[in-house]
PDB file of C-alpha atoms in Angstrom:
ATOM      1  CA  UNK A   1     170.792 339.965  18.431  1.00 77.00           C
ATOM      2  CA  UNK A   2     170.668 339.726  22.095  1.00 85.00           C
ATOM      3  CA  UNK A   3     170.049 342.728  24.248  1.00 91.00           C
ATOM      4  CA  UNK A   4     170.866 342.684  27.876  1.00 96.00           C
ATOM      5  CA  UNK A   5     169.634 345.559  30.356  1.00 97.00           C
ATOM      6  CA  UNK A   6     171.366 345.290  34.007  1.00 97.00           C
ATOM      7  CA  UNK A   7     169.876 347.970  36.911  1.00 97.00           C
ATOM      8  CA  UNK A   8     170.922 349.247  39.349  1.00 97.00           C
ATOM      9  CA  UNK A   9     174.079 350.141  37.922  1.00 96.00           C
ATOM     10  CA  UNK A  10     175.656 351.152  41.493  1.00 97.00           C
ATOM     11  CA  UNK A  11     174.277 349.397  44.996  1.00 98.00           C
ATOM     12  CA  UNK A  12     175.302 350.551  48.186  1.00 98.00           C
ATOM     13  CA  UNK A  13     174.481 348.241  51.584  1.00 97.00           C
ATOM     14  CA  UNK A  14     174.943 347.999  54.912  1.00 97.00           C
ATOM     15  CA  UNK A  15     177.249 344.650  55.656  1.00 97.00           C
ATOM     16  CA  UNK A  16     174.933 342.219  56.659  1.00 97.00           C
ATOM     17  CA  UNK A  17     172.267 343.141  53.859  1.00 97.00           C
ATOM     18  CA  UNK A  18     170.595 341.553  50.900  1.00 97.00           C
ATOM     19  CA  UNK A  19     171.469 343.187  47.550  1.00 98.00           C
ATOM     20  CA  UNK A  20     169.456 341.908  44.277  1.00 98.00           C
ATOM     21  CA  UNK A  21     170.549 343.064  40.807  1.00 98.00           C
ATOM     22  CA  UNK A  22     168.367 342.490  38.257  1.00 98.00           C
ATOM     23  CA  UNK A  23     168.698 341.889  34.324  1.00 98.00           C
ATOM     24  CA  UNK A  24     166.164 341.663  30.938  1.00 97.00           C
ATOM     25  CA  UNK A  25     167.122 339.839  28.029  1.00 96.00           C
ATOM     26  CA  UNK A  26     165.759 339.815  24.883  1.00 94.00           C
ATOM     27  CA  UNK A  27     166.375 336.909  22.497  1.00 90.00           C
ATOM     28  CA  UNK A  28     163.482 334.526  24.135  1.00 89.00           C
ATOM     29  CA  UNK A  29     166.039 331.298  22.554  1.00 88.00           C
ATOM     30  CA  UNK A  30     168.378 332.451  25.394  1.00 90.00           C
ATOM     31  CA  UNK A  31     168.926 329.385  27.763  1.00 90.00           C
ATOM     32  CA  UNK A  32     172.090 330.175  29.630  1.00 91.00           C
ATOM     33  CA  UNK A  33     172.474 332.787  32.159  1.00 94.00           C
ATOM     34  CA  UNK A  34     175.767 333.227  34.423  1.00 95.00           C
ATOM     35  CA  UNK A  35     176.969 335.930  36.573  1.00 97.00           C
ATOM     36  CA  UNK A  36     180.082 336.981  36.913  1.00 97.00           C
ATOM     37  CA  UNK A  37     182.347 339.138  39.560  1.00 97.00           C
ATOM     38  CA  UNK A  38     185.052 341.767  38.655  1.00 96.00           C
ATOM     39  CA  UNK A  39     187.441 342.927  41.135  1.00 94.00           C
ATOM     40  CA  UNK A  40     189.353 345.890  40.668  1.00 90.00           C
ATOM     41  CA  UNK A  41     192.001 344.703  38.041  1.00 87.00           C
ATOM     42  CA  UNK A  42     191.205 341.495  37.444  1.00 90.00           C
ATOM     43  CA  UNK A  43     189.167 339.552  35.071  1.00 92.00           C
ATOM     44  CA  UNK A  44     185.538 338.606  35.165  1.00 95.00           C
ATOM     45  CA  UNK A  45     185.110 335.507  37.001  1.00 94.00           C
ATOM     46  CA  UNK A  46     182.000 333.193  37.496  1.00 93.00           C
ATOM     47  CA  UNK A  47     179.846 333.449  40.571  1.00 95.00           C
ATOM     48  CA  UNK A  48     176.530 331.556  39.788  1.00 95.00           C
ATOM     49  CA  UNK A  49     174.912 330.189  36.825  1.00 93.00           C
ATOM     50  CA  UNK A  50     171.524 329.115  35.715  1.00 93.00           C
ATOM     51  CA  UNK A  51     170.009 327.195  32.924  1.00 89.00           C
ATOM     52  CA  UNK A  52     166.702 328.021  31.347  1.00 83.00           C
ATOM     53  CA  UNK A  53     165.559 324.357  32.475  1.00 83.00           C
ATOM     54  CA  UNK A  54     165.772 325.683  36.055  1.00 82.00           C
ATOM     55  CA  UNK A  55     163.829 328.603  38.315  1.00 90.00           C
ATOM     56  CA  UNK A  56     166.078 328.862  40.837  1.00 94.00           C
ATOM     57  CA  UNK A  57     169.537 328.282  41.911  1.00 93.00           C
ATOM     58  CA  UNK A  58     171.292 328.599  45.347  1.00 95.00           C
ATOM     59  CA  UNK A  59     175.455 328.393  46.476  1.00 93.00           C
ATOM     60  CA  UNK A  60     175.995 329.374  49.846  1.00 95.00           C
ATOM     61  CA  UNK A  61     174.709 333.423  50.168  1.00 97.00           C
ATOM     62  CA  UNK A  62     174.335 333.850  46.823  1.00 97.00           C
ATOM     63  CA  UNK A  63     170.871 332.668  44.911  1.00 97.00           C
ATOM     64  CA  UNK A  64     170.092 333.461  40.870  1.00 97.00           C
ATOM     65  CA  UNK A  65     166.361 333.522  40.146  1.00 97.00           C
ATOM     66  CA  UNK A  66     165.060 332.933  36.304  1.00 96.00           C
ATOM     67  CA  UNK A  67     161.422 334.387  34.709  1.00 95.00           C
ATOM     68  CA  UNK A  68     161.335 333.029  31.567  1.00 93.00           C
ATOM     69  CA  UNK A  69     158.308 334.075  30.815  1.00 93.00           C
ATOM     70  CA  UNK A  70     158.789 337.873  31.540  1.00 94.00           C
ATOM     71  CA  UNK A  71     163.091 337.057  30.587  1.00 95.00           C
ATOM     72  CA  UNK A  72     164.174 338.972  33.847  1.00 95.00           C
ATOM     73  CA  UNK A  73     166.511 336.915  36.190  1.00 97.00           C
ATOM     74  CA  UNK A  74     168.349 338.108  39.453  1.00 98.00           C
ATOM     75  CA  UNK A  75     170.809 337.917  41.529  1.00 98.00           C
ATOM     76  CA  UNK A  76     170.117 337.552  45.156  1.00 98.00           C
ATOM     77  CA  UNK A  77     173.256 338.325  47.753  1.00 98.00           C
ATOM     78  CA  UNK A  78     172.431 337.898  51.286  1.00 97.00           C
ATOM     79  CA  UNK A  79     174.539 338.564  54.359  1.00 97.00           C
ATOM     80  CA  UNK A  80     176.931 340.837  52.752  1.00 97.00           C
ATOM     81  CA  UNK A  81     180.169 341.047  53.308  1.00 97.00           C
ATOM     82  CA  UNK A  82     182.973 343.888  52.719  1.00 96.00           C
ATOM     83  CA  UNK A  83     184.648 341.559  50.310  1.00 96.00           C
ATOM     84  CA  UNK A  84     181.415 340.872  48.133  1.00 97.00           C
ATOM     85  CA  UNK A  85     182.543 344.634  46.788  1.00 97.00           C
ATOM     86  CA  UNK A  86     183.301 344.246  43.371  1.00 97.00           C
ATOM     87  CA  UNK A  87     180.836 345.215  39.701  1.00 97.00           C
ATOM     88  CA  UNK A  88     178.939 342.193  39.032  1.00 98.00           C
ATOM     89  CA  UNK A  89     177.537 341.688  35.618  1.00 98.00           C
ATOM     90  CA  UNK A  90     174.719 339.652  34.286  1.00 97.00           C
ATOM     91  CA  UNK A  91     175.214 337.663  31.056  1.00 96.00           C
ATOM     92  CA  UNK A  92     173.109 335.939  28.503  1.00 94.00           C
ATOM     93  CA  UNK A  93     173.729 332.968  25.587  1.00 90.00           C
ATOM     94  CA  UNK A  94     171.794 331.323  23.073  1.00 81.00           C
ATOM     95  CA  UNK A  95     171.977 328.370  21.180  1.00 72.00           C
ATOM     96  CA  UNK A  96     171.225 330.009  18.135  1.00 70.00           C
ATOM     97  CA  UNK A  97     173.349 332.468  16.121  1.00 65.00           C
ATOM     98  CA  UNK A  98     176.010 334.080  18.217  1.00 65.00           C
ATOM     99  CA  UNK A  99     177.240 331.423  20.703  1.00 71.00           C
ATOM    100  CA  UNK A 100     179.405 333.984  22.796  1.00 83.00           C
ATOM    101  CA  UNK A 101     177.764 335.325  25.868  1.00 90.00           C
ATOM    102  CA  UNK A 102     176.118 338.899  25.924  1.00 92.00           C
ATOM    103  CA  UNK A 103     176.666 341.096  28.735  1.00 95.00           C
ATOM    104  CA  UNK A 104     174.984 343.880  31.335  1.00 96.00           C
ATOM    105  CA  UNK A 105     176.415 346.898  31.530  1.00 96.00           C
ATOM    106  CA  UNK A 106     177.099 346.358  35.454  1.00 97.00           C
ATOM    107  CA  UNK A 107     176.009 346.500  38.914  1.00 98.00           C
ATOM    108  CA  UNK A 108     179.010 348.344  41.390  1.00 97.00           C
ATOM    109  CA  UNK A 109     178.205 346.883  44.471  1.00 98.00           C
ATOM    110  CA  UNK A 110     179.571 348.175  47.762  1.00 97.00           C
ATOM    111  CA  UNK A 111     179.388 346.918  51.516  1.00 97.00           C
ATOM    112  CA  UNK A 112     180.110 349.483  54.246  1.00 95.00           C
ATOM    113  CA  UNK A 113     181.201 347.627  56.605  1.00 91.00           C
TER     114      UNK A 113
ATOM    115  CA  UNK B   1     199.452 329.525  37.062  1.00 55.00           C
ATOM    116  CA  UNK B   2     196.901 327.295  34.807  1.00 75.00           C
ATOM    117  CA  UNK B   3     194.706 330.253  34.174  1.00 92.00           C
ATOM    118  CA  UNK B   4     194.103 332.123  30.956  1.00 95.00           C
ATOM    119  CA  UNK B   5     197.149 334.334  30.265  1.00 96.00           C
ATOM    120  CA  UNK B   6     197.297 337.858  28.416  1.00 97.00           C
ATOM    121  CA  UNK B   7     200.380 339.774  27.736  1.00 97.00           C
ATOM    122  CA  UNK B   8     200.978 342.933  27.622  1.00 97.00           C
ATOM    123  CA  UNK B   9     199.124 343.622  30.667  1.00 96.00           C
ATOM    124  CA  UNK B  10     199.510 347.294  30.091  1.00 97.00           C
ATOM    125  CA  UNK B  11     200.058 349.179  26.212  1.00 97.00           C
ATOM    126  CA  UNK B  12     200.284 352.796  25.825  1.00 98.00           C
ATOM    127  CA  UNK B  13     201.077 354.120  22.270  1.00 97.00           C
ATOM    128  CA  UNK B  14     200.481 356.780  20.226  1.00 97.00           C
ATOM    129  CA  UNK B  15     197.631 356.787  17.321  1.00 97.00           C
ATOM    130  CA  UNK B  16     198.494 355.872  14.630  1.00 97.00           C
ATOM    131  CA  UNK B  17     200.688 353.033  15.736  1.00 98.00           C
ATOM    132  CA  UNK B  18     200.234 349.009  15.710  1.00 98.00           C
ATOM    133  CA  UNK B  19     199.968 347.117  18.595  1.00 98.00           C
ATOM    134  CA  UNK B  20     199.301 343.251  19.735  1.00 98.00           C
ATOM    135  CA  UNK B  21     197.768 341.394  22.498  1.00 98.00           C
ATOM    136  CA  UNK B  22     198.411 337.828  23.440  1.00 98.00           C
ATOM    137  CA  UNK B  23     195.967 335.279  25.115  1.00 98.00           C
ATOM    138  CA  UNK B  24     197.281 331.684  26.409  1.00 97.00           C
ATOM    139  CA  UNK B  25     193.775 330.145  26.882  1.00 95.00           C
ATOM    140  CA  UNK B  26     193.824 327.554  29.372  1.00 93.00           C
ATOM    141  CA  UNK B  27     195.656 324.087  27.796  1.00 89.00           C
ATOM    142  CA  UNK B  28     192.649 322.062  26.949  1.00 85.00           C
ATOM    143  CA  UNK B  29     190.148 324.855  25.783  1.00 90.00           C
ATOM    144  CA  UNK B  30     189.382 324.708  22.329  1.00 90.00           C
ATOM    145  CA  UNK B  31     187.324 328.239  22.573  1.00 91.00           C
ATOM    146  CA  UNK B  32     189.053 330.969  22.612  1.00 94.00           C
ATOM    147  CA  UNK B  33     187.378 334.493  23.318  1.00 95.00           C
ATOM    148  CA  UNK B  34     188.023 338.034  22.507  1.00 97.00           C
ATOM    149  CA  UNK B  35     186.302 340.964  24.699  1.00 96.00           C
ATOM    150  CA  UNK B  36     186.652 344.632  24.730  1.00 96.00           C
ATOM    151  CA  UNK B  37     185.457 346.471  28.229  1.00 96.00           C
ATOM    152  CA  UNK B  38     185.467 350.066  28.186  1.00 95.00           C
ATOM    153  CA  UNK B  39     185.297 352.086  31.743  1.00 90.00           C
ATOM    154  CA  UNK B  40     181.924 351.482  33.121  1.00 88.00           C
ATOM    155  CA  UNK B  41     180.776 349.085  30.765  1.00 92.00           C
ATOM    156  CA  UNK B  42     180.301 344.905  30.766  1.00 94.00           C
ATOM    157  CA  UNK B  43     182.645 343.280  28.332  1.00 95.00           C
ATOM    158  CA  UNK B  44     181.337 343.589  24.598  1.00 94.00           C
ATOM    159  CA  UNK B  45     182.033 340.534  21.935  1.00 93.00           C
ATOM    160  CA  UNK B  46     184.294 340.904  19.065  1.00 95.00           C
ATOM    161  CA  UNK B  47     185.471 337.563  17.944  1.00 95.00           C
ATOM    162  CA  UNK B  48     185.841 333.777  19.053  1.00 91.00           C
ATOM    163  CA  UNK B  49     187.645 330.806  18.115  1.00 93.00           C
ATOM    164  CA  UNK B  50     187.136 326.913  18.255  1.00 90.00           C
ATOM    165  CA  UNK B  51     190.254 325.635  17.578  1.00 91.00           C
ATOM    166  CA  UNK B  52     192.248 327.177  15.020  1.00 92.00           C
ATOM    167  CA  UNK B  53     188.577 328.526  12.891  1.00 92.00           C
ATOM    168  CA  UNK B  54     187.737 331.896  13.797  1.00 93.00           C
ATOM    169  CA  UNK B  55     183.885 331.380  13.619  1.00 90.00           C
ATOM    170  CA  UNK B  56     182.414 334.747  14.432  1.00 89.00           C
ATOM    171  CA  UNK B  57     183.298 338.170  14.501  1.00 90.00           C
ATOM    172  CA  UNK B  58     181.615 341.508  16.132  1.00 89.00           C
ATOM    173  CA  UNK B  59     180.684 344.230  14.103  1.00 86.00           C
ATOM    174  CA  UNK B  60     182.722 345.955  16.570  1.00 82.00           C
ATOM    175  CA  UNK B  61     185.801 344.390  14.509  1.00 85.00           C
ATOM    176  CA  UNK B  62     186.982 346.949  11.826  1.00 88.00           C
ATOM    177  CA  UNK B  63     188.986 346.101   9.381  1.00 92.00           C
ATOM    178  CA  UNK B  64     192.037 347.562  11.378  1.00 96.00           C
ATOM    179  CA  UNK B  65     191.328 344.587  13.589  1.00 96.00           C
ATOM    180  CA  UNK B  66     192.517 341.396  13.414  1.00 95.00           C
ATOM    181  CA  UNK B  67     192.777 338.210  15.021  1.00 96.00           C
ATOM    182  CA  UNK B  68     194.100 334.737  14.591  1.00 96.00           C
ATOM    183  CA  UNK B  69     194.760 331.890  16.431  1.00 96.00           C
ATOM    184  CA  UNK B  70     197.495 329.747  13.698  1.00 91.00           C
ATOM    185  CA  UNK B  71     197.878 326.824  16.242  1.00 87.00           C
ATOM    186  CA  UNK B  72     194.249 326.151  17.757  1.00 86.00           C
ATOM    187  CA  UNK B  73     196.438 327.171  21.033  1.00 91.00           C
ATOM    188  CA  UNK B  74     197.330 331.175  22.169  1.00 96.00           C
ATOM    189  CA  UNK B  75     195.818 333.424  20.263  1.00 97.00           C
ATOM    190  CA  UNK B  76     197.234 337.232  18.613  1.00 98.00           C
ATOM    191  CA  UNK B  77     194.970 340.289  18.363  1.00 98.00           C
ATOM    192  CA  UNK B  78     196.564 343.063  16.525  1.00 97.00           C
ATOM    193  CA  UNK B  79     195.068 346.455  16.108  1.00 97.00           C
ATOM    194  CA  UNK B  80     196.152 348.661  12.979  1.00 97.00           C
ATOM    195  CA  UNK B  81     196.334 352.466  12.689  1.00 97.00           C
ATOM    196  CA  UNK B  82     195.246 352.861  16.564  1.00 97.00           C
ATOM    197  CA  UNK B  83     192.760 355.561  17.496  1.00 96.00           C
ATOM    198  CA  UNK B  84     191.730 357.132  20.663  1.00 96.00           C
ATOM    199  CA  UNK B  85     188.711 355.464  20.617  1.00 95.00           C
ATOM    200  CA  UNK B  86     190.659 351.946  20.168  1.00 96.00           C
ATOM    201  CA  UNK B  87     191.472 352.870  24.219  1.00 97.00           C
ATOM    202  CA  UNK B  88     189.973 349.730  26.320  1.00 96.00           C
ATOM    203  CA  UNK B  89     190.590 346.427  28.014  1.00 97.00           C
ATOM    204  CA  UNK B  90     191.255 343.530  26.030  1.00 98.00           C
ATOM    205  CA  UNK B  91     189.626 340.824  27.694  1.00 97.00           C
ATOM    206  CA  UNK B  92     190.397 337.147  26.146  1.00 97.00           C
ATOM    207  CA  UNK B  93     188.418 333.655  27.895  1.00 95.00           C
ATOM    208  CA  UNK B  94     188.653 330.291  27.232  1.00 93.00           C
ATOM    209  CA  UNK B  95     185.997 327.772  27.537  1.00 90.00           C
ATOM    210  CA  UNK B  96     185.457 324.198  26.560  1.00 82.00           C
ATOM    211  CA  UNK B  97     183.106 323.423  23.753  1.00 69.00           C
ATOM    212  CA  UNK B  98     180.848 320.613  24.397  1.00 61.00           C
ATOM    213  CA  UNK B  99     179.848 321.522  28.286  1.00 55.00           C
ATOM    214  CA  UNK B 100     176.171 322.617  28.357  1.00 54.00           C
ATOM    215  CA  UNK B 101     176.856 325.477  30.123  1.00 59.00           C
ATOM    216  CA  UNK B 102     180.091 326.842  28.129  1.00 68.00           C
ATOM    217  CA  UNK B 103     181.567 328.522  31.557  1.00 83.00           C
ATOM    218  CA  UNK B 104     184.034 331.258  29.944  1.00 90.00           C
ATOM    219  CA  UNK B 105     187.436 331.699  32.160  1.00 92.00           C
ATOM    220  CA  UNK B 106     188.778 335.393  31.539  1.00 95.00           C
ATOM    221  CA  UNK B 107     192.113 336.458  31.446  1.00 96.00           C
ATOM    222  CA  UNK B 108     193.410 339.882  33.390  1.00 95.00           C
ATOM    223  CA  UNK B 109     193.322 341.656  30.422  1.00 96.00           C
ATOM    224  CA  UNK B 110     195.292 343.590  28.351  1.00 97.00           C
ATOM    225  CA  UNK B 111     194.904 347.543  28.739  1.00 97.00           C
ATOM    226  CA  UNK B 112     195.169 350.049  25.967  1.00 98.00           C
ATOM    227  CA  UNK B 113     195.717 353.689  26.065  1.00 97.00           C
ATOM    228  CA  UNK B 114     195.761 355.176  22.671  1.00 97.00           C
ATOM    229  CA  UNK B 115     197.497 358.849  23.401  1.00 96.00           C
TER     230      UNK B 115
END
């Protein structure tokens, strides 16, 4: 099945900053990749997504870039903010076999402001 | 509130014991998802629903799990004979079958402490 590796698994930036987190996947029939924020108590919720159609994806400060051929994608954050603290985790899907979505084991991010 | 629903929020029993989880998935999902998260760790699957089929389960399921979903609407997961190791979140998500991208909307979860 599908294996997801997410590093680093803590991130600590200046406000103002860039902070990447990176993830691997393994099952190469793996065409949907979202990531997803988790505040302190709360549920994961969806940030960004990107299909395996597409290289790149931008919203506002927040960017996802895909490798298909080496099956890394990241997630770019720039001009951090105190409120972007929160564990973000990467996530996987395929269209064969399981249809639920894999995740990374988590990036803690945190801004000083 | 039109978000995904889970009740108890909180569940602290002692092993050995029964307890259930509810999920409300959001009105016109059809998926329904089951998650454990244990401190530290991304959410792991255990089981989903479209409709009222329950069309995968985790290994992660034992047999002292068990989940159904009788109405193709909220959804009960009951855990049998609890053990310390049972101790988690219970994360349930809805999504919509038939989008391309299958966007899952989580619940706040359901917390366990097995004493």
């Amino acid at each position: 099945g599908e294996n997801v590796e997410q590093h680093p698994s803590t991130l600590s930036v200046q406000e103002g900053d860039s902070a990447v987190i990176k993830c691997t996947y393994s099952d190469s029939a793996s065409n949907y990749f979202p990531w997803y924020k988790q505040e302190l108590g709360k549920g994961p919720q969806l940030i960004i997504d990107i299909r395996s159609n597409v290289g790149e994806k931008k919203d506002q400060r927040i960017a996802v870039t895909l490798n298909k051929t080496a099956k890394h994608f990241s997630l770019h954050i720039t001009e951090t903010q105190p409120e972007d603290s929160a564990v973000y985790f990467c996530a996987a899907k395929t269209n064969t076999g399981r249809r639920a979505l894999t995740f990374g084991s988590g990036t803690r991010l945190q801004v000083q402001p | 509130d039109t978000g995904v629903s889970q009740d108890p929020r909180h569940k602290i029993t002692k092993r050995g014991q029964n307890v259930t989880f509810r999920c409300d998935p959001i009105s016109e999902h059809n998926r329904l998802y089951w998650y454990r998260q244990t401190l530290g760790q991304g959410p792991e699957f255990l089981t989903y629903f479209q409709n009222e089929a329950q069309l995968e389960k985790s290994r992660l399921l034992s047999d002292r799990f068990s989940a159904e979903r009788p109405k193709g609407s909220f959804s009960t997961l009951e855990i049998q004979r609890t053990e310390q190791g049972d101790s988690a979140m219970y994360l349930c998500a809805s999504s919509v079958n038939g989008r391309i991208t299958g966007e899952l909307f989580f619940g706040e979860g359901s917390r366990l402490t097995v004493l």
